[in-house]
Coordinates of C-alpha atoms and ligand atoms in Angstrom, one line a residue:
M1 CA 37.8 7.0 -54.6
S2 CA 38.5 10.8 -54.4
E3 CA 38.6 12.6 -51.1
K4 CA 35.5 14.6 -52.1
A5 CA 33.4 11.5 -52.7
L6 CA 34.1 10.2 -49.2
T7 CA 32.7 13.3 -47.5
L8 CA 29.2 12.9 -46.2
V9 CA 27.0 15.9 -45.0
I10 CA 23.9 15.0 -43.1
Q11 CA 21.3 17.4 -41.7
G12 CA 19.1 16.8 -38.6
T13 CA 17.1 18.9 -36.1
P14 CA 19.2 20.8 -33.6
I15 CA 18.1 20.0 -30.0
S16 CA 21.1 21.3 -28.1
P17 CA 23.5 24.0 -29.6
G18 CA 27.2 24.0 -29.8
L19 CA 30.1 22.9 -32.0
A20 CA 32.1 19.7 -31.5
Q21 CA 34.3 17.2 -33.3
G22 CA 35.1 13.6 -32.7
I23 CA 35.3 10.1 -33.9
I24 CA 31.9 8.6 -34.5
H25 CA 30.9 5.7 -32.2
V26 CA 27.8 3.9 -33.4
H27 CA 26.1 2.4 -30.4
R28 CA 23.4 -0.2 -31.4
S29 CA 22.6 -2.0 -28.3
L30 CA 21.3 0.6 -25.8
L31 CA 18.1 -1.4 -25.5
G32 CA 19.6 -4.9 -26.1
P33 CA 17.3 -7.4 -24.4
I34 CA 18.7 -10.0 -22.1
D35 CA 16.9 -13.2 -23.0
V36 CA 16.7 -15.2 -19.8
A37 CA 13.1 -16.4 -19.9
V38 CA 13.1 -19.6 -17.8
A39 CA 10.2 -21.8 -16.7
I40 CA 10.2 -22.7 -12.9
E41 CA 8.6 -25.2 -10.6
Q42 CA 6.0 -24.3 -8.0
D43 CA 8.7 -24.9 -5.3
N44 CA 10.9 -22.1 -6.8
V45 CA 8.2 -19.4 -6.6
K46 CA 9.3 -18.1 -3.2
E47 CA 12.9 -17.9 -4.3
E48 CA 11.9 -15.9 -7.4
F49 CA 9.9 -13.5 -5.2
T50 CA 13.0 -13.0 -3.1
R51 CA 15.2 -12.4 -6.1
L52 CA 12.7 -9.9 -7.4
D53 CA 12.5 -8.1 -4.1
T54 CA 16.3 -8.0 -3.8
A55 CA 16.7 -6.6 -7.3
T56 CA 14.0 -4.1 -6.7
A57 CA 15.6 -2.9 -3.5
R58 CA 19.0 -2.6 -5.2
I59 CA 17.6 -0.7 -8.2
S60 CA 15.6 1.5 -5.8
E61 CA 18.8 2.4 -4.0
D62 CA 20.7 3.0 -7.3
L63 CA 17.9 5.3 -8.5
F64 CA 18.1 7.3 -5.2
A65 CA 21.8 7.6 -5.5
L66 CA 21.5 8.5 -9.2
A67 CA 18.9 11.2 -8.5
T68 CA 21.1 12.7 -5.8
R69 CA 24.2 12.7 -8.1
V70 CA 22.3 14.0 -11.1
E71 CA 20.8 16.8 -9.0
K72 CA 24.2 17.8 -7.7
E73 CA 26.2 17.4 -10.9
I74 CA 23.8 17.8 -13.8
D75 CA 20.3 19.1 -13.5
S76 CA 17.5 19.2 -11.0
R77 CA 14.8 18.4 -13.6
L78 CA 16.6 15.3 -14.8
A79 CA 16.9 14.2 -11.2
E80 CA 13.2 14.3 -11.0
V81 CA 13.0 11.7 -13.7
F82 CA 14.9 9.2 -11.6
G83 CA 12.8 10.1 -8.5
A84 CA 9.8 9.3 -10.6
H85 CA 11.4 5.9 -11.7
Q86 CA 11.9 5.0 -8.1
L87 CA 8.2 5.6 -7.4
M88 CA 7.1 3.6 -10.5
L89 CA 9.4 0.8 -9.5
N90 CA 7.8 0.6 -6.0
D91 CA 4.2 1.0 -7.2
A92 CA 2.1 -1.6 -5.3
S93 CA 0.0 -2.6 -8.3
L94 CA 3.0 -3.1 -10.5
R95 CA 4.7 -5.3 -7.8
E96 CA 1.5 -7.3 -7.5
E97 CA 1.3 -7.8 -11.2
L98 CA 4.9 -9.1 -11.3
R99 CA 4.2 -11.6 -8.5
N100 CA 1.1 -12.8 -10.3
E101 CA 3.0 -13.3 -13.4
I102 CA 5.6 -15.5 -11.6
V103 CA 3.1 -17.6 -9.7
G104 CA 0.4 -17.7 -12.4
N105 CA 2.7 -18.6 -15.4
L106 CA 5.5 -20.3 -13.4
V107 CA 8.2 -18.2 -15.0
N108 CA 11.4 -16.8 -13.4
A109 CA 11.6 -13.2 -12.2
S110 CA 13.4 -11.9 -15.2
S111 CA 10.9 -13.3 -17.6
A112 CA 8.0 -11.8 -15.5
V113 CA 9.7 -8.4 -15.5
K114 CA 10.1 -8.5 -19.3
T115 CA 6.5 -9.5 -19.9
V116 CA 4.8 -7.2 -17.4
F117 CA 6.9 -4.1 -18.3
L118 CA 6.3 -4.7 -22.0
R119 CA 2.6 -4.8 -21.3
W120 CA 2.8 -1.5 -19.5
E121 CA 5.1 0.0 -22.1
N122 CA 2.5 -1.0 -24.8
R123 CA -0.3 0.5 -22.8
F124 CA 1.5 3.8 -22.7
L125 CA 2.5 3.6 -26.4
L126 CA -1.2 3.2 -27.3
M127 CA -2.2 6.3 -25.5
E128 CA -2.7 9.5 -27.5
S129 CA -0.4 12.0 -25.8
Q130 CA 3.3 12.1 -26.4
I131 CA 3.7 12.5 -22.6
A132 CA 2.1 9.2 -22.0
R133 CA 4.2 7.6 -24.7
D134 CA 7.4 9.0 -23.1
K135 CA 6.4 7.0 -20.1
G136 CA 6.8 4.0 -22.3
D137 CA 10.5 4.9 -22.5
D138 CA 10.6 5.1 -18.7
M139 CA 9.1 1.6 -18.4
R140 CA 11.6 0.2 -20.8
D141 CA 14.4 1.9 -18.9
I142 CA 13.3 0.4 -15.5
S143 CA 12.7 -3.0 -17.1
R144 CA 16.2 -3.1 -18.5
R145 CA 17.7 -2.1 -15.1
L146 CA 15.8 -4.8 -13.3
R147 CA 16.7 -7.5 -15.7
H148 CA 20.4 -6.4 -15.6
A149 CA 20.2 -6.6 -11.8
L150 CA 18.6 -10.1 -11.9
A151 CA 21.3 -11.3 -14.3
G152 CA 24.0 -9.9 -12.1
I153 CA 25.2 -7.3 -14.6
T154 CA 26.4 -4.2 -12.9
T155 CA 27.9 -2.1 -15.7
H156 CA 25.9 0.1 -18.0
P157 CA 26.5 -0.4 -21.8
L158 CA 27.5 3.3 -22.1
E159 CA 30.1 3.1 -19.5
K160 CA 32.5 1.7 -22.1
I161 CA 32.2 4.2 -24.9
P162 CA 35.4 5.9 -26.0
D163 CA 36.2 9.3 -24.5
G164 CA 35.5 12.3 -26.6
C165 CA 33.6 10.4 -29.3
V166 CA 30.6 11.6 -31.3
L167 CA 27.9 9.1 -30.1
A168 CA 25.5 8.0 -32.8
T169 CA 22.6 6.0 -31.4
S170 CA 18.9 5.4 -32.0
R171 CA 17.6 7.1 -28.8
L172 CA 18.7 7.9 -25.3
L173 CA 16.9 6.7 -22.3
P174 CA 17.0 8.8 -19.1
S175 CA 19.6 6.5 -17.4
D176 CA 21.8 6.5 -20.5
T177 CA 22.3 10.3 -20.2
V178 CA 24.0 10.1 -16.9
F179 CA 26.9 8.2 -18.4
L180 CA 27.5 11.1 -20.9
A181 CA 28.0 13.6 -18.1
G182 CA 31.4 15.4 -17.6
R183 CA 31.7 15.7 -21.4
S184 CA 32.9 12.1 -21.8
V185 CA 31.4 12.4 -25.3
S186 CA 31.8 15.5 -27.4
A187 CA 28.4 15.4 -29.2
V188 CA 25.3 13.1 -29.6
L189 CA 23.5 12.2 -32.8
L190 CA 20.1 10.6 -32.5
E191 CA 17.5 9.0 -34.7
Y192 CA 14.7 10.0 -32.3
G193 CA 14.3 12.6 -29.6
S194 CA 12.3 15.9 -29.7
T195 CA 13.4 19.2 -28.2
G196 CA 11.3 18.6 -25.2
S197 CA 12.6 15.0 -24.5
H198 CA 14.7 14.0 -21.5
A199 CA 17.7 13.7 -23.8
A200 CA 17.3 17.3 -25.0
L201 CA 16.9 18.6 -21.5
F202 CA 20.0 16.9 -20.3
A203 CA 22.1 17.9 -23.3
R204 CA 21.2 21.6 -23.0
E205 CA 21.9 21.7 -19.3
M206 CA 25.3 20.1 -19.9
G207 CA 26.1 22.2 -22.9
L208 CA 26.5 19.0 -24.9
P209 CA 25.8 19.5 -28.6
C210 CA 23.0 17.2 -29.8
I211 CA 21.1 16.7 -33.1
S212 CA 18.2 14.4 -33.6
G213 CA 15.9 13.3 -36.4
F214 CA 18.4 11.3 -38.5
H215 CA 16.0 8.6 -39.4
D216 CA 18.4 6.1 -40.9
L217 CA 21.4 7.1 -38.8
M218 CA 22.3 3.6 -37.7
T219 CA 22.7 2.3 -41.2
T220 CA 24.2 5.4 -42.9
V221 CA 26.7 6.7 -40.5
P222 CA 30.2 5.2 -40.6
D223 CA 31.6 4.0 -37.3
G224 CA 35.1 5.3 -36.7
A225 CA 35.0 8.3 -39.0
L226 CA 35.8 11.9 -38.0
A227 CA 32.7 14.1 -37.7
L228 CA 32.3 17.9 -37.4
V229 CA 29.1 18.6 -35.6
E230 CA 27.4 21.9 -35.9
A231 CA 24.5 21.5 -33.6
D232 CA 23.5 25.2 -34.0
T233 CA 22.3 24.4 -37.5
G234 CA 21.9 20.6 -37.3
I235 CA 24.7 19.9 -39.9
V236 CA 27.2 17.1 -39.5
T237 CA 30.1 16.8 -41.9
I238 CA 31.6 13.2 -41.9
R239 CA 35.1 12.6 -43.2
P240 CA 35.6 16.3 -43.8
R241 CA 38.1 17.7 -46.3
E242 CA 41.1 19.7 -45.0
K243 CA 39.5 23.0 -46.0
Q244 CA 36.3 22.1 -44.1
K245 CA 38.3 21.3 -41.0
V246 CA 40.1 24.7 -41.2
I247 CA 36.7 26.6 -41.5
F248 CA 35.3 24.6 -38.7
R249 CA 38.2 25.3 -36.4
K250 CA 37.8 29.0 -37.1
K251 CA 34.1 28.8 -36.1
V252 CA 35.1 27.1 -32.9
D253 CA 37.7 29.7 -32.1
D254 CA 35.3 32.6 -32.9
K255 CA 32.6 31.1 -30.7
E256 CA 35.0 30.6 -27.8
H257 CA 36.3 34.1 -28.1
E258 CA 32.8 35.5 -28.1
Y259 CA 31.9 33.5 -25.0
Q260 CA 35.0 34.6 -23.1
L261 CA 34.3 38.3 -23.9
A262 CA 30.7 37.9 -22.7
R263 CA 31.9 36.1 -19.5
A264 CA 34.3 39.0 -18.7
H265 CA 31.4 41.4 -18.6
A266 CA 28.8 39.1 -17.1
T267 CA 28.2 41.0 -13.9
S268 CA 27.9 44.4 -15.5
P269 CA 24.3 45.6 -16.3
A270 CA 22.8 45.0 -19.8
V271 CA 22.2 48.5 -21.2
T272 CA 21.0 48.7 -24.8
R273 CA 22.6 51.1 -27.4
D274 CA 19.7 53.5 -26.8
A275 CA 20.5 53.5 -23.0
V276 CA 17.6 51.3 -21.7
T277 CA 18.6 49.0 -18.9
I278 CA 17.3 45.5 -19.3
S279 CA 17.0 43.0 -16.5
V280 CA 18.5 39.6 -17.2
L281 CA 17.4 37.0 -14.7
A282 CA 17.7 33.2 -14.3
N283 CA 15.3 30.3 -14.6
V284 CA 15.9 28.0 -11.6
G285 CA 14.6 24.9 -9.8
C286 CA 17.0 24.4 -7.0
S287 CA 19.9 26.0 -5.0
D288 CA 22.6 24.7 -7.5
D289 CA 20.8 26.6 -10.3
T290 CA 20.7 29.9 -8.3
E291 CA 24.4 29.6 -7.4
K292 CA 25.4 29.0 -11.0
A293 CA 23.1 31.8 -12.1
M294 CA 24.8 34.3 -9.7
L295 CA 28.3 33.3 -10.9
N296 CA 27.1 34.0 -14.5
G297 CA 25.8 37.5 -13.7
A298 CA 22.1 36.9 -13.1
E299 CA 20.3 39.9 -11.5
G300 CA 17.8 37.7 -9.8
V301 CA 15.4 34.9 -10.6
G302 CA 12.9 35.4 -13.3
L303 CA 11.3 32.0 -13.0
Y304 CA 11.5 29.8 -9.9
R305 CA 9.9 26.5 -11.0
L306 CA 8.4 25.1 -7.8
E307 CA 7.6 21.7 -9.2
Q308 CA 10.9 20.3 -7.8
A309 CA 9.6 20.7 -4.2
Y310 CA 6.5 18.6 -5.1
L311 CA 7.6 15.9 -7.5
G312 CA 8.5 12.6 -6.2
R313 CA 6.8 13.2 -2.8
V314 CA 4.1 11.0 -1.5
I315 CA 2.4 13.9 0.4
P316 CA 2.7 17.5 -0.5
P317 CA 5.0 19.8 1.6
D318 CA 3.3 21.9 4.3
T319 CA 4.0 25.6 4.6
D320 CA 7.1 25.2 6.8
E321 CA 8.7 22.5 4.6
L322 CA 8.0 24.7 1.5
V323 CA 9.5 27.8 3.2
A324 CA 12.6 25.8 4.1
E325 CA 13.0 24.5 0.6
M326 CA 12.5 27.9 -1.0
H327 CA 14.8 29.5 1.5
H328 CA 17.6 27.0 0.6
T329 CA 17.1 27.6 -3.1
L330 CA 17.0 31.4 -2.8
E331 CA 19.9 31.9 -0.4
A332 CA 22.3 32.9 -3.2
V333 CA 19.9 35.6 -4.6
R334 CA 19.1 37.4 -1.4
G335 CA 18.5 41.1 -2.2
C336 CA 17.6 40.4 -5.8
P337 CA 14.1 40.1 -7.3
V338 CA 12.7 36.6 -7.4
Y339 CA 9.6 35.6 -9.4
V340 CA 8.1 32.4 -7.8
R341 CA 5.9 30.5 -10.1
L342 CA 3.0 28.7 -8.4
L343 CA 3.1 25.0 -9.0
D344 CA 2.7 24.2 -12.7
I345 CA 1.5 20.6 -12.3
G346 CA -0.6 18.5 -14.6
S347 CA 0.1 17.6 -18.3
D348 CA 3.6 16.0 -18.3
K349 CA 4.1 16.3 -14.6
S350 CA 1.7 14.3 -12.4
L351 CA 1.9 14.0 -8.6
P352 CA 1.5 10.7 -6.7
F353 CA -0.7 12.2 -4.0
T354 CA -3.4 13.5 -6.5
G355 CA -4.1 10.1 -8.0
F356 CA -4.1 9.4 -11.7
L357 CA -5.8 12.2 -13.6
A358 CA -6.9 10.4 -16.7
E359 CA -7.2 12.9 -19.5
T360 CA -7.1 12.1 -23.2
N361 CA -5.3 15.3 -23.9
P362 CA -3.4 16.4 -20.7
S363 CA -1.8 19.5 -22.3
L364 CA -5.3 20.9 -22.8
G365 CA -6.6 19.6 -19.5
R366 CA -6.1 20.4 -15.8
R367 CA -2.7 22.0 -15.4
G368 CA -1.1 25.1 -13.8
I369 CA -3.7 27.4 -12.3
R370 CA -6.6 25.1 -13.4
F371 CA -5.2 22.4 -11.2
L372 CA -4.6 24.7 -8.3
R373 CA -8.2 26.0 -8.5
E374 CA -9.3 22.4 -8.1
Y375 CA -6.9 21.9 -5.1
P376 CA -7.2 25.3 -3.2
E377 CA -5.2 24.0 -0.2
L378 CA -2.2 23.6 -2.4
L379 CA -2.6 27.2 -3.6
K380 CA -3.0 28.5 -0.1
T381 CA 0.2 26.7 1.2
Q382 CA 2.2 28.3 -1.6
L383 CA 0.8 31.7 -1.0
R384 CA 1.5 31.4 2.7
A385 CA 5.1 30.3 2.0
V386 CA 5.7 33.2 -0.3
L387 CA 4.3 35.7 2.2
E388 CA 6.5 34.2 4.9
L389 CA 9.6 34.7 2.6
A390 CA 8.5 38.2 1.6
G391 CA 10.0 39.6 4.9
E392 CA 13.5 38.4 3.8
F393 CA 13.4 38.2 0.0
D394 CA 12.2 40.5 -2.8
V395 CA 9.5 38.0 -4.0
R396 CA 6.8 38.3 -6.6
I397 CA 4.3 35.7 -7.7
L398 CA 3.7 34.2 -11.1
V399 CA 0.4 32.4 -12.0
P400 CA 1.0 29.6 -14.6
M401 CA -1.2 28.7 -17.5
V402 CA -3.6 31.6 -17.3
T403 CA -6.4 31.4 -19.8
L404 CA -9.2 33.5 -18.2
P405 CA -8.9 36.7 -16.3
D406 CA -10.6 35.0 -13.3
D407 CA -7.6 32.6 -13.2
V408 CA -5.7 35.6 -11.8
S409 CA -8.5 37.2 -9.9
V410 CA -9.0 34.1 -7.7
V411 CA -5.3 34.2 -6.8
R412 CA -5.5 37.9 -6.1
E413 CA -8.5 37.4 -3.8
Q414 CA -6.7 34.6 -1.9
L415 CA -3.6 36.8 -1.5
I416 CA -5.6 39.7 -0.2
Q417 CA -7.4 37.5 2.3
L418 CA -4.2 36.0 3.6
C419 CA -2.5 39.3 3.8
S420 CA -5.2 40.8 5.9
R421 CA -5.3 37.8 8.2
L422 CA -1.5 38.0 8.6
R423 CA -1.6 41.8 8.8
I424 CA 0.6 42.4 5.8
S425 CA 0.0 45.8 4.4
S426 CA 1.6 45.5 1.0
P427 CA 1.2 42.1 -0.8
P428 CA 3.9 40.9 -3.1
K429 CA 3.4 41.8 -6.8
L430 CA 1.3 39.3 -8.7
G431 CA 1.9 38.5 -12.4
A432 CA 0.3 36.3 -15.0
M433 CA 2.2 33.9 -17.2
I434 CA 1.0 34.5 -20.8
E435 CA 1.2 30.9 -22.2
T436 CA -2.1 30.7 -24.1
P437 CA -3.3 32.7 -27.1
A438 CA -6.5 33.6 -25.1
A439 CA -4.4 35.1 -22.3
A440 CA -2.4 37.2 -24.8
L441 CA -5.5 38.5 -26.4
A442 CA -7.2 39.2 -23.1
A443 CA -4.2 41.1 -21.6
Q444 CA -6.3 44.3 -21.0
E445 CA -8.7 42.3 -18.8
I446 CA -6.0 40.3 -17.1
V447 CA -4.0 43.3 -16.0
K448 CA -7.0 44.4 -13.9
Y449 CA -5.7 41.8 -11.5
A450 CA -2.0 41.4 -12.5
D451 CA 0.8 43.8 -11.9
F452 CA 3.0 42.4 -14.7
L453 CA 3.0 39.8 -17.5
S454 CA 5.5 37.1 -18.3
F455 CA 5.5 35.3 -21.6
G456 CA 6.0 31.5 -21.4
T457 CA 6.7 31.0 -25.1
N458 CA 7.4 27.3 -24.7
D459 CA 3.7 26.7 -24.0
L460 CA 2.5 29.7 -26.0
T461 CA 4.0 28.2 -29.1
Q462 CA 2.5 24.7 -28.6
F463 CA -1.0 26.3 -28.2
V464 CA -0.6 28.8 -31.1
F465 CA 0.6 26.1 -33.5
A466 CA -1.5 23.2 -32.0
A467 CA 1.8 21.2 -31.8
D468 CA 2.8 19.3 -28.7
R469 CA 6.1 20.7 -27.5
E470 CA 7.4 17.2 -26.6
N471 CA 6.4 15.5 -29.8
A472 CA 9.2 15.1 -32.4
A473 CA 6.6 14.0 -35.0
V474 CA 5.1 17.5 -35.1
E475 CA 8.4 19.4 -34.5
R476 CA 8.2 21.3 -37.8
Y477 CA 5.0 22.9 -36.6
Y478 CA 6.4 24.0 -33.3
R479 CA 8.0 27.3 -34.2
D480 CA 8.7 29.5 -31.3
S481 CA 10.4 32.2 -33.3
A482 CA 7.9 32.5 -36.1
D483 CA 6.4 35.8 -37.1
V484 CA 3.0 34.9 -35.5
I485 CA 4.6 34.6 -32.1
F486 CA 6.3 38.0 -32.3
R487 CA 3.0 39.4 -33.6
L488 CA 1.2 38.2 -30.6
L489 CA 3.9 39.7 -28.3
R490 CA 3.7 43.0 -30.0
L491 CA -0.1 43.0 -29.9
T492 CA -0.1 42.3 -26.2
H493 CA 2.4 45.2 -25.7
D494 CA 0.3 47.6 -27.7
D495 CA -2.8 46.6 -25.7
V496 CA -1.1 47.2 -22.4
P497 CA 1.8 49.5 -23.1
E498 CA 2.4 50.6 -19.5
V499 CA 2.5 47.0 -18.1
P500 CA 6.0 45.5 -17.4
L501 CA 6.6 42.6 -19.8
S502 CA 9.1 39.8 -19.3
L503 CA 9.9 36.6 -21.2
C504 CA 11.0 33.3 -19.6
G505 CA 10.5 30.7 -22.4
E506 CA 13.5 29.2 -24.3
L507 CA 13.1 31.9 -26.9
A508 CA 14.6 34.4 -24.4
G509 CA 17.9 32.5 -24.5
R510 CA 18.5 32.8 -28.3
P511 CA 20.7 35.8 -29.1
E512 CA 19.4 36.1 -32.7
H513 CA 15.9 37.0 -31.5
I514 CA 16.8 39.5 -28.7
S515 CA 16.6 42.6 -30.8
R516 CA 13.2 41.7 -32.1
L517 CA 12.0 40.9 -28.5
L518 CA 13.2 44.3 -27.3
E519 CA 11.2 45.9 -30.1
C520 CA 8.2 44.0 -28.9
G521 CA 8.5 45.7 -25.5
I522 CA 10.2 42.9 -23.5
R523 CA 12.3 44.5 -20.7
T524 CA 13.1 41.5 -18.6
F525 CA 14.6 38.3 -19.8
S526 CA 14.9 35.1 -17.8
V527 CA 17.1 32.3 -19.1
A528 CA 19.1 29.2 -18.1
A529 CA 22.2 30.1 -16.1
P530 CA 24.9 29.3 -18.8
L531 CA 23.2 31.6 -21.3
I532 CA 23.2 34.8 -19.2
P533 CA 26.6 36.3 -20.3
V534 CA 25.8 35.9 -24.0
I535 CA 22.3 37.3 -23.6
K536 CA 23.6 40.3 -21.7
E537 CA 26.3 41.0 -24.3
T538 CA 23.7 40.7 -27.1
I539 CA 21.5 43.2 -25.4
R540 CA 24.4 45.7 -25.1
N541 CA 24.7 45.5 -28.9
S542 CA 21.0 45.9 -29.5
W543 CA 18.4 48.7 -29.6
C544 CA 15.1 48.9 -27.9
S545 CA 13.6 51.3 -30.4
A546 CA 12.6 50.2 -33.9
P547 CA 15.1 51.4 -36.7
A548 CA 12.8 54.2 -37.9
N549 CA 12.7 55.8 -34.4
R550 CA 16.5 55.7 -33.7
T551 CA 18.1 59.1 -33.3
H552 CA 21.7 58.0 -33.7
Ligands
PEP1 C1 7.1 28.3 -20.9 O1 6.1 27.6 -21.1 O2 7.6 29.0 -21.7 C2 7.7 28.3 -19.5 C3 8.7 29.1 -19.2 O3 7.2 27.3 -18.6 P1 7.6 25.8 -18.7 O4 8.6 25.6 -19.7 O5 8.0 25.5 -17.3 O6 6.3 25.2 -19.0
MG2 MG1 4.9 26.8 -19.4

């Protein structure tokens, strides 16, 4: 067979950018079931209850340790996933159902776990929304952990994968991702996994190149072959020819060189070629994020996601607790502007203390400001906390998921009332997140109550295209850099030309779109910490004015 015939080029959907090469390791048994279903006698029921309790306690401890480690080493939002698993595992109704299964059908604990979790997984899979279906993955993950613990297995199947390989697998569960930390693998290829999935989130935070959507990956990809992975474009070249290797190596060198140049100037301001200074801020969720952001040249925080302070808690934090948490997160950015986004809960993020909000379409239901209007105490606590911080930090407030002008006016009223009660003469600036087409088209009304606008293009895109941002099945409809999005940004700018506009969605972190965003009037960008140097450098090479208006 000729060398040419052996080369295989496959194309998937990029979910985390980067270039990498390595030997393909096909991993087929990530979800391998352990078949240990055993019938028991009535006399053994107590013993099985004890085994189940011991395994649950052990897994609960593991999940706690995992959440702590992940938060420290990887990503605060991924840590929330393990916190949520811990809550699910200790859910009283689930534990009751497991016990009933053991005593009712006289089966051992492992068999009960398998049956009950499968039942729950199927319930979630039958639900309409992708978010609910993702919970099916979570159930499968916890079930596997419990059955491993009951069988005395302590190692994870991914602990043994060869260093530096290109991992090819069907899908990644949240706990799988932890074993890929520290760049033990060079890239990941998946059959399933959308850009909004846990796997995508993890891969992006780690800078791990990842491509998904290879539907027959497990049968087509050769184990042990060399692969060149271009996750920026979604192309994988398997068994490359010498010439392809040389071209690839040059691409890697060029990219590294570009990054080093950008890093060297990271702390200098980002001034465009037509002398406009642009703010480049960071999206953060915890203190680790802010520290990383400052090292990378962030000029402040453009989006402080408060969800971390609430998720995984049985009761919501009071003002003092919230102030302490925010203080800790913002210590590294003292003196810089900080945009605190009010709790954006609902949809994919539910809170234990609010009960189960059953909605057939949660993305279109009670989330963000809609949710806070229903729970005004939650809103007040956050406003009080921000006002308390305002003495020490340069804080501003962002209202999430605004649709109607009165979504902002109610917050403005609350803020004014609190300020007068606390004798604060100048309240912090208040801004609206523009994440729905209705908000973009009503900017003139909204700015009667808002001092600035911040585009959340992740959500804006899902509502413009009616495509769930987490659902791989409609990924081709989710186009956050399509002309219609830029048209909406431009239109908003033309409607309110004097109002400061920022952008904190993923689109802000993609260098190829910076110039067009500047032309749409965006003057503040907020991105994940690792992207700051490159975005700043891109701005320095861009213009704010459209080509026809440039004077030199
Ligand atoms: C957005 O929607 O673009 C955004 C920044 O908010 P989040 O991703 O937290 O929904
Ligand atoms: Mg959003």
